[in-house]
Amino acid sequence: MNHLLRNALLMNTTTPVDISIVDGVLTAIDPAGKGTAPADATITDLEGRLVTPPLVEPHIHLDAVLTVGQPRANESGSLFEGIAVWGERVKSLTVDDVIERSREVMMWQIACGVQHVRSHADVCDPELRALNGLIAVREELKGIIDLQIVAFPQQGIYGFENGTGLMRQAMVEGADVVGGIPHFELTREDGVNSVQFVFDLAQEFDSMIDIHCDETDDDHARFVEVMAAETIKRGMTGKVTASHTTAMGSYNAAYAGRLITNIKRAGLNMITNPLDNSVLQGRFDIGPIRRGHTRVKELLKAGVNVAIGHDSVMDPWYPLGYGDPLQAAFMLAHYGHMSGATELPYLLEMISTNPAKALGVDSAGVRVGGPASLVVFDAPSAEDALRRISPRYLVMRDGEVLSRTAPAQTTLTINGTSRDVNFLRP
Ligand code: FE2
């Protein structure tokens, strides 16, 4: 199918353009009104709507989605009650159960404009049910929404029976990325050893690394420094990601400064998960309650690649969400003090180009000669897309329309007079 998309507003520009698409390739970008429709093209007037590259979800737990309330509610909302509830729910896990829930949320992600996903799969299970369910969905949806699966030891590598064997088995059976959880191991020494085990395994399978690292308010949790050191010593720059790293928010400034220097030197990718961590951290504080998130602004200032993850969708740890990265970006605008004039549009980079770099997926952007994979927001700017968490008007991959959302219409009637309201500044 060929297309002409008229009056599209590209990221970081102010003048609309026409986009031509032939056989799945973006063939021309012309000033608005100057584009020529390719043969047999469908012509769509975007009326100045924002067009971006596909969104990328760098951190989600698809094996746990849609389990909120099962087998019981997390009454406190805390991380530890969440882990206890999941420990009960996981007993009834089946491969089909994982397939059905993860497939449904991936459909939601497609409608939100997401085309690349990295999901953790809990491998603390002798049958590897979560992994096998996600592998089945990965194959089913290949080419529509691409899935990377992380072998994730939710209960620890050394604190769980045959933890190292299950991690290796997960990689043999088809996991793409090696995960870890050093701050959850039984001792600090086990934590350090677990990071080294993860790096050894990744080198053995020539894979990337994505570790849940220092997801705690304990300022003595300092395993990111081990990750940076191993990355530097082994020459694995670009292949390693540290997720959550909330303890960084509690480190003293001298230590944090030295650590960020080494993170930059190692070329670590950093993923912050503002939705889950805004409700899970600070639970032991009486007041003032710490925000409990990583040092996003300092990392960005140092030139580190930082991306935003959603983490959970309706599971024992986070009962809300529908997989839309824009909700997580909206949260970070507040929770991370990223409301500055240039920071707001940059939040969209943190859910598209930055996570693409972390995942090592092609991020061609919206450019001539690239694939016609793009997202149209029902908004006239990045700021308005964030402000109203705008629906995705159109989602396209390789020239195929995957999703359309009709804009909502609100009609106000006051004293017998009606008018439409779209919450946009006139
Ligand atoms: Fe996570």
Short mmCIF file of C-alpha atoms and ligand atoms in Angstrom, two decimals:
data_model
loop_
_atom_site.label_atom_id
_atom_site.label_comp_id
_atom_site.label_asym_id
_atom_site.label_seq_id
_atom_site.Cartn_x
_atom_site.Cartn_y
_atom_site.Cartn_z
CA MET A 1 0.00 0.00 0.00
CA ASN A 2 1.33 3.44 -0.97
CA HIS A 3 0.54 6.58 1.02
CA LEU A 4 0.76 10.34 1.01
CA LEU A 5 0.55 11.79 4.52
CA ARG A 6 -0.17 15.50 4.18
CA ASN A 7 0.57 18.17 6.82
CA ALA A 8 2.72 16.10 9.17
CA LEU A 9 4.75 17.84 11.88
CA LEU A 10 8.08 16.09 12.51
CA MET A 11 9.85 16.13 15.89
CA ASN A 12 11.80 19.30 16.69
CA THR A 13 10.37 21.20 13.70
CA THR A 14 7.70 23.87 13.31
CA THR A 15 6.79 23.62 9.61
CA PRO A 16 4.46 20.82 8.39
CA VAL A 17 5.58 18.50 5.59
CA ASP A 18 4.10 15.91 3.22
CA ILE A 19 5.41 12.35 3.54
CA SER A 20 5.37 9.95 0.57
CA ILE A 21 5.46 6.19 1.10
CA VAL A 22 5.99 3.54 -1.60
CA ASP A 23 6.18 -0.21 -0.94
CA GLY A 24 6.90 0.25 2.76
CA VAL A 25 9.70 2.78 2.24
CA LEU A 26 9.55 6.49 3.03
CA THR A 27 10.44 7.94 -0.37
CA ALA A 28 10.05 11.71 0.02
CA ILE A 29 9.53 14.50 2.53
CA ASP A 30 8.32 17.72 0.87
CA PRO A 31 7.05 21.06 2.17
CA ALA A 32 3.34 20.84 2.99
CA GLY A 33 1.24 21.06 -0.18
CA LYS A 34 4.18 20.16 -2.44
CA GLY A 35 4.12 16.36 -2.02
CA THR A 36 3.04 14.29 -5.00
CA ALA A 37 0.85 11.29 -4.37
CA PRO A 38 2.55 8.01 -5.42
CA ALA A 39 0.57 5.69 -7.73
CA ASP A 40 -2.51 4.19 -6.08
CA ALA A 41 -1.70 6.06 -2.86
CA THR A 42 -4.08 6.56 0.02
CA ILE A 43 -4.02 10.26 0.89
CA THR A 44 -4.43 11.24 4.54
CA ASP A 45 -4.45 14.84 5.78
CA LEU A 46 -2.82 14.81 9.24
CA GLU A 47 -3.78 18.47 9.81
CA GLY A 48 -0.48 19.34 11.53
CA ARG A 49 -0.34 16.32 13.86
CA LEU A 50 2.99 15.25 15.38
CA VAL A 51 4.80 12.35 13.66
CA THR A 52 7.59 10.42 15.44
CA PRO A 53 9.56 7.21 14.94
CA PRO A 54 8.02 4.09 16.54
CA LEU A 55 8.02 4.03 20.34
CA VAL A 56 10.30 1.52 22.07
CA GLU A 57 9.47 -0.14 25.40
CA PRO A 58 12.80 -1.02 27.04
CA HIS A 59 11.56 -2.50 30.33
CA ILE A 60 8.38 -4.40 31.03
CA HIS A 61 7.45 -7.65 32.80
CA LEU A 62 5.01 -9.19 30.30
CA ASP A 63 4.88 -12.51 32.19
CA ALA A 64 3.13 -10.78 35.10
CA VAL A 65 0.77 -8.38 33.29
CA LEU A 66 -2.97 -8.43 34.01
CA THR A 67 -2.60 -10.51 37.19
CA VAL A 68 -3.60 -7.75 39.61
CA GLY A 69 -5.84 -9.19 42.34
CA GLN A 70 -4.75 -12.78 41.66
CA PRO A 71 -4.88 -14.82 43.82
CA ARG A 72 -5.31 -11.94 46.27
CA ALA A 73 -4.95 -8.18 46.32
CA ASN A 74 -1.78 -6.39 47.40
CA GLU A 75 -3.43 -4.51 50.29
CA SER A 76 -0.42 -2.39 51.24
CA GLY A 77 0.77 -1.74 47.68
CA SER A 78 4.35 -2.40 48.81
CA LEU A 79 7.14 -4.11 46.87
CA PHE A 80 7.47 -6.89 49.43
CA GLU A 81 3.77 -7.72 49.59
CA GLY A 82 3.84 -7.66 45.79
CA ILE A 83 6.65 -10.23 45.75
CA ALA A 84 4.67 -12.41 48.20
CA VAL A 85 1.48 -12.19 46.09
CA TRP A 86 3.44 -13.02 42.92
CA GLY A 87 4.97 -16.00 44.74
CA GLU A 88 1.41 -17.34 45.18
CA ARG A 89 0.21 -16.45 41.67
CA VAL A 90 3.19 -18.04 39.98
CA LYS A 91 2.14 -21.49 41.28
CA SER A 92 -0.80 -21.49 38.86
CA LEU A 93 1.19 -20.08 35.93
CA THR A 94 0.89 -21.95 32.63
CA VAL A 95 2.47 -21.31 29.26
CA ASP A 96 -0.96 -20.55 27.74
CA ASP A 97 -1.76 -18.18 30.60
CA VAL A 98 1.46 -16.23 29.86
CA ILE A 99 0.76 -16.23 26.11
CA GLU A 100 -2.78 -14.89 26.46
CA ARG A 101 -1.96 -12.10 28.91
CA SER A 102 1.25 -10.95 27.24
CA ARG A 103 -0.32 -11.05 23.76
CA GLU A 104 -3.20 -8.85 24.93
CA VAL A 105 -0.88 -6.20 26.39
CA MET A 106 1.29 -6.29 23.27
CA MET A 107 -1.83 -5.47 21.25
CA TRP A 108 -2.33 -2.48 23.54
CA GLN A 109 1.31 -1.52 23.01
CA ILE A 110 0.91 -1.65 19.22
CA ALA A 111 -2.07 0.69 19.49
CA CYS A 112 0.13 3.03 21.54
CA GLY A 113 2.78 3.06 18.79
CA VAL A 114 5.25 0.64 20.37
CA GLN A 115 7.09 -1.59 17.85
CA HIS A 116 10.05 -2.88 19.88
CA VAL A 117 9.82 -4.32 23.40
CA ARG A 118 12.28 -5.74 25.93
CA SER A 119 10.52 -7.89 28.52
CA HIS A 120 11.95 -9.61 31.55
CA ALA A 121 10.84 -13.22 32.10
CA ASP A 122 11.09 -14.72 35.60
CA VAL A 123 13.31 -17.79 35.21
CA CYS A 124 13.14 -18.88 38.88
CA ASP A 125 11.01 -21.79 37.73
CA PRO A 126 12.32 -25.30 36.93
CA GLU A 127 9.81 -25.46 34.03
CA LEU A 128 10.61 -21.98 32.65
CA ARG A 129 6.91 -21.41 31.92
CA ALA A 130 7.16 -17.61 31.67
CA LEU A 131 10.09 -17.86 29.26
CA ASN A 132 8.38 -20.41 27.03
CA GLY A 133 5.17 -18.37 26.92
CA LEU A 134 7.06 -15.24 25.91
CA ILE A 135 9.11 -17.12 23.30
CA ALA A 136 5.85 -18.31 21.69
CA VAL A 137 4.48 -14.74 21.55
CA ARG A 138 7.82 -13.41 20.29
CA GLU A 139 7.62 -15.76 17.30
CA GLU A 140 3.90 -15.13 16.71
CA LEU A 141 4.26 -11.34 16.53
CA LYS A 142 7.66 -11.09 14.82
CA GLY A 143 7.76 -8.28 12.29
CA ILE A 144 4.76 -6.54 13.84
CA ILE A 145 6.14 -5.86 17.30
CA ASP A 146 9.61 -7.22 18.03
CA LEU A 147 10.29 -8.73 21.45
CA GLN A 148 13.59 -9.20 23.27
CA ILE A 149 13.36 -11.51 26.30
CA VAL A 150 15.59 -11.10 29.34
CA ALA A 151 16.35 -14.14 31.51
CA PHE A 152 15.43 -12.51 34.83
CA PRO A 153 16.13 -14.26 38.17
CA GLN A 154 13.37 -12.66 40.26
CA GLN A 155 14.41 -14.58 43.42
CA GLY A 156 18.17 -14.19 42.86
CA ILE A 157 20.78 -16.35 41.11
CA TYR A 158 22.54 -17.69 44.21
CA GLY A 159 19.56 -17.49 46.58
CA PHE A 160 17.36 -19.78 44.45
CA GLU A 161 17.89 -23.50 44.00
CA ASN A 162 19.81 -24.20 40.78
CA GLY A 163 19.73 -20.48 39.96
CA THR A 164 22.84 -20.58 37.78
CA GLY A 165 21.60 -23.69 35.95
CA LEU A 166 18.23 -22.10 35.21
CA MET A 167 19.88 -18.95 33.88
CA ARG A 168 22.03 -20.99 31.49
CA GLN A 169 19.05 -23.16 30.49
CA ALA A 170 17.02 -20.02 29.73
CA MET A 171 19.74 -18.78 27.37
CA VAL A 172 19.94 -22.19 25.68
CA GLU A 173 16.15 -22.26 25.23
CA GLY A 174 16.05 -18.86 23.55
CA ALA A 175 16.28 -15.89 25.92
CA ASP A 176 17.94 -12.94 24.18
CA VAL A 177 19.44 -10.98 27.08
CA VAL A 178 21.00 -11.93 30.44
CA GLY A 179 19.42 -10.32 33.52
CA GLY A 180 20.22 -10.18 37.22
CA ILE A 181 19.13 -8.77 40.57
CA PRO A 182 22.32 -8.32 42.67
CA HIS A 183 20.75 -6.21 45.47
CA PHE A 184 18.32 -9.09 46.17
CA GLU A 185 21.03 -11.76 46.57
CA LEU A 186 21.62 -13.04 50.12
CA THR A 187 24.89 -11.18 50.71
CA ARG A 188 26.86 -8.37 49.13
CA GLU A 189 29.46 -10.93 48.02
CA ASP A 190 26.75 -12.98 46.32
CA GLY A 191 25.61 -9.78 44.63
CA VAL A 192 29.07 -9.04 43.23
CA ASN A 193 29.48 -12.66 42.16
CA SER A 194 26.06 -12.60 40.48
CA VAL A 195 27.06 -9.59 38.35
CA GLN A 196 30.24 -11.40 37.29
CA PHE A 197 28.19 -14.53 36.51
CA VAL A 198 25.84 -12.46 34.33
CA PHE A 199 28.76 -11.00 32.37
CA ASP A 200 30.34 -14.45 31.94
CA LEU A 201 27.06 -15.88 30.66
CA ALA A 202 26.51 -12.95 28.28
CA GLN A 203 29.99 -13.41 26.83
CA GLU A 204 29.39 -17.15 26.46
CA PHE A 205 26.19 -16.51 24.48
CA ASP A 206 27.35 -13.25 22.85
CA SER A 207 24.27 -11.48 24.21
CA MET A 208 23.39 -8.17 25.80
CA ILE A 209 22.95 -7.59 29.54
CA ASP A 210 20.09 -5.88 31.39
CA ILE A 211 20.29 -6.05 35.19
CA HIS A 212 17.71 -4.94 37.75
CA CYS A 213 20.29 -3.05 39.77
CA ASP A 214 20.00 -1.36 43.16
CA GLU A 215 16.19 -1.15 43.09
CA THR A 216 16.05 -0.14 46.74
CA ASP A 217 16.30 2.99 48.90
CA ASP A 218 19.35 1.47 50.64
CA ASP A 219 22.29 3.72 49.82
CA HIS A 220 24.63 0.80 50.54
CA ALA A 221 23.31 -1.04 47.45
CA ARG A 222 26.20 -0.26 45.09
CA PHE A 223 26.19 -2.81 42.31
CA VAL A 224 26.02 -0.32 39.41
CA GLU A 225 29.69 0.38 40.12
CA VAL A 226 30.39 -3.34 39.66
CA MET A 227 28.47 -3.30 36.37
CA ALA A 228 30.43 -0.27 35.13
CA ALA A 229 33.75 -1.86 36.14
CA GLU A 230 32.97 -5.19 34.44
CA THR A 231 31.80 -3.39 31.28
CA ILE A 232 35.04 -1.39 31.10
CA LYS A 233 37.33 -4.33 31.89
CA ARG A 234 35.62 -6.65 29.40
CA GLY A 235 35.21 -4.06 26.65
CA MET A 236 31.43 -4.52 26.49
CA THR A 237 30.47 -0.89 25.96
CA GLY A 238 27.03 -0.48 24.39
CA LYS A 239 25.85 -3.97 25.31
CA VAL A 240 25.00 -3.33 28.96
CA THR A 241 21.96 -1.76 30.58
CA ALA A 242 21.28 -0.99 34.24
CA SER A 243 17.57 -0.81 35.10
CA HIS A 244 15.81 0.95 37.98
CA THR A 245 19.00 2.01 39.94
CA THR A 246 16.77 3.83 42.44
CA ALA A 247 19.41 3.73 45.21
CA MET A 248 21.30 6.37 43.22
CA GLY A 249 18.73 8.86 44.47
CA SER A 250 19.97 8.23 48.02
CA TYR A 251 23.75 8.25 47.44
CA ASN A 252 25.85 11.11 48.74
CA ALA A 253 26.85 13.60 46.06
CA ALA A 254 30.57 12.72 46.09
CA TYR A 255 29.89 9.01 45.50
CA ALA A 256 27.17 9.69 42.90
CA GLY A 257 29.48 12.02 40.98
CA ARG A 258 32.26 9.44 40.79
CA LEU A 259 29.78 6.72 39.84
CA ILE A 260 28.22 8.77 37.02
CA THR A 261 31.72 9.40 35.63
CA ASN A 262 32.29 5.64 35.48
CA ILE A 263 28.81 4.96 34.03
CA LYS A 264 29.63 7.39 31.23
CA ARG A 265 33.06 5.83 30.71
CA ALA A 266 31.49 2.35 30.53
CA GLY A 267 28.77 3.54 28.13
CA LEU A 268 26.04 1.95 30.24
CA ASN A 269 22.45 2.46 29.15
CA MET A 270 20.23 3.49 32.07
CA ILE A 271 16.51 2.78 32.32
CA THR A 272 14.27 4.55 34.79
CA ASN A 273 10.78 3.26 35.59
CA PRO A 274 8.90 6.18 37.10
CA LEU A 275 5.46 4.56 37.31
CA ASP A 276 6.35 1.57 39.51
CA ASN A 277 9.11 3.26 41.46
CA SER A 278 6.97 6.28 42.33
CA VAL A 279 4.67 3.97 44.32
CA LEU A 280 7.15 1.31 45.50
CA GLN A 281 10.07 3.38 46.83
CA GLY A 282 10.21 5.38 50.04
CA ARG A 283 8.00 2.85 51.81
CA PHE A 284 10.23 2.77 54.90
CA ASP A 285 10.42 6.55 55.20
CA ILE A 286 8.19 8.34 57.66
CA GLY A 287 8.98 11.83 56.51
CA PRO A 288 10.17 13.45 54.44
CA ILE A 289 9.57 10.57 52.02
CA ARG A 290 12.27 10.19 49.36
CA ARG A 291 11.21 10.05 45.74
CA GLY A 292 13.33 6.95 45.22
CA HIS A 293 14.41 7.19 41.62
CA THR A 294 17.65 7.37 39.74
CA ARG A 295 19.54 10.57 38.96
CA VAL A 296 18.05 11.18 35.52
CA LYS A 297 19.08 14.78 35.06
CA GLU A 298 22.65 14.28 36.24
CA LEU A 299 23.04 11.23 33.99
CA LEU A 300 21.68 13.11 30.97
CA LYS A 301 23.93 16.07 31.72
CA ALA A 302 26.92 13.69 31.73
CA GLY A 303 25.92 12.43 28.27
CA VAL A 304 24.61 9.02 29.39
CA ASN A 305 21.85 7.32 27.37
CA VAL A 306 18.76 7.29 29.62
CA ALA A 307 15.44 5.72 28.59
CA ILE A 308 12.04 5.40 30.25
CA GLY A 309 10.43 2.02 30.96
CA HIS A 310 6.85 1.19 31.92
CA ASP A 311 7.82 -1.84 34.07
CA SER A 312 4.43 -3.23 35.15
CA VAL A 313 0.89 -3.28 33.75
CA MET A 314 -1.80 -4.31 36.24
CA ASP A 315 0.25 -6.75 38.29
CA PRO A 316 0.94 -7.24 42.03
CA TRP A 317 3.40 -4.31 42.04
CA TYR A 318 1.53 -1.73 39.98
CA PRO A 319 -2.25 -1.98 39.52
CA LEU A 320 -2.55 0.74 36.85
CA GLY A 321 -1.36 1.38 33.29
CA TYR A 322 -2.15 0.03 29.83
CA GLY A 323 1.34 -0.16 28.37
CA ASP A 324 1.53 3.39 27.04
CA PRO A 325 5.10 4.77 27.34
CA LEU A 326 3.63 8.28 27.21
CA GLN A 327 2.08 7.74 30.66
CA ALA A 328 5.52 6.90 32.04
CA ALA A 329 7.01 9.97 30.35
CA PHE A 330 4.23 12.14 31.82
CA MET A 331 5.08 10.76 35.26
CA LEU A 332 8.79 11.50 34.82
CA ALA A 333 8.00 15.08 33.80
CA HIS A 334 6.73 15.55 37.37
CA TYR A 335 8.65 13.03 39.42
CA GLY A 336 11.98 13.81 37.73
CA HIS A 337 11.51 17.61 37.59
CA MET A 338 11.65 17.48 33.79
CA SER A 339 9.18 20.27 33.11
CA GLY A 340 11.71 22.64 31.53
CA ALA A 341 11.03 23.98 28.03
CA THR A 342 13.57 21.72 26.32
CA GLU A 343 13.06 18.83 28.74
CA LEU A 344 9.40 18.24 27.82
CA PRO A 345 9.99 17.38 24.14
CA TYR A 346 13.09 15.39 25.13
CA LEU A 347 10.84 13.04 27.11
CA LEU A 348 9.59 11.75 23.75
CA GLU A 349 13.18 10.90 22.76
CA MET A 350 13.38 8.93 26.01
CA ILE A 351 10.56 6.63 24.83
CA SER A 352 11.73 6.30 21.20
CA THR A 353 15.31 6.93 20.08
CA ASN A 354 17.03 6.48 23.48
CA PRO A 355 15.51 3.04 24.25
CA ALA A 356 16.14 2.00 20.63
CA LYS A 357 19.83 2.63 21.27
CA ALA A 358 19.71 0.65 24.53
CA LEU A 359 18.07 -2.32 22.80
CA GLY A 360 20.37 -2.13 19.80
CA VAL A 361 17.44 -1.90 17.38
CA ASP A 362 17.49 0.18 14.21
CA SER A 363 16.35 3.70 14.93
CA ALA A 364 16.29 5.11 11.45
CA GLY A 365 13.86 7.82 12.48
CA VAL A 366 11.45 9.41 10.06
CA ARG A 367 13.74 9.96 7.07
CA VAL A 368 13.86 9.50 3.31
CA GLY A 369 15.07 6.01 2.40
CA GLY A 370 14.10 4.60 5.79
CA PRO A 371 11.28 2.21 6.60
CA ALA A 372 7.80 3.79 6.67
CA SER A 373 7.39 2.96 10.35
CA LEU A 374 5.99 5.87 12.29
CA VAL A 375 3.53 7.10 14.89
CA VAL A 376 1.07 9.98 14.50
CA PHE A 377 -0.01 11.58 17.76
CA ASP A 378 -3.38 13.33 17.94
CA ALA A 379 -1.56 16.48 19.02
CA PRO A 380 -0.03 19.55 17.37
CA SER A 381 3.24 19.35 19.37
CA ALA A 382 5.32 17.14 21.66
CA GLU A 383 4.28 19.26 24.64
CA ASP A 384 0.58 18.80 23.84
CA ALA A 385 1.07 15.07 23.24
CA LEU A 386 2.49 14.82 26.77
CA ARG A 387 0.04 17.23 28.40
CA ARG A 388 -3.05 15.40 27.16
CA ILE A 389 -1.40 11.95 26.87
CA SER A 390 -2.81 12.08 23.37
CA PRO A 391 -4.05 8.95 21.60
CA ARG A 392 -2.04 7.65 18.67
CA TYR A 393 -4.08 8.79 15.66
CA LEU A 394 -2.24 6.45 13.28
CA VAL A 395 0.44 3.77 13.69
CA MET A 396 2.28 2.43 10.67
CA ARG A 397 4.97 -0.21 10.22
CA ASP A 398 6.74 -0.69 6.88
CA GLY A 399 3.91 1.18 5.18
CA GLU A 400 1.14 -0.97 6.70
CA VAL A 401 -1.40 0.74 8.95
CA LEU A 402 -1.43 -1.22 12.23
CA SER A 403 -3.75 0.99 14.24
CA ARG A 404 -6.03 4.00 13.97
CA THR A 405 -7.67 5.89 16.82
CA ALA A 406 -10.59 8.23 16.17
CA PRO A 407 -10.15 11.43 18.18
CA ALA A 408 -12.61 11.80 21.03
CA GLN A 409 -15.28 14.44 20.56
CA THR A 410 -16.49 16.39 23.56
CA THR A 411 -19.45 18.70 23.20
CA LEU A 412 -20.26 21.21 25.90
CA THR A 413 -23.79 22.62 26.28
CA ILE A 414 -24.28 25.68 28.47
CA ASN A 415 -27.54 27.64 28.57
CA GLY A 416 -28.69 25.85 25.45
CA THR A 417 -25.58 26.73 23.45
CA SER A 418 -23.26 23.93 22.35
CA ARG A 419 -19.58 24.01 21.44
CA ASP A 420 -16.83 21.45 21.00
CA VAL A 421 -13.96 21.29 23.50
CA ASN A 422 -10.60 19.70 22.61
CA PHE A 423 -8.50 21.03 25.51
CA LEU A 424 -6.14 22.77 23.09
CA ARG A 425 -5.15 26.41 23.40
CA PRO A 426 -7.03 28.29 20.63
FE FE2 B 1 11.56 -4.22 36.52
#
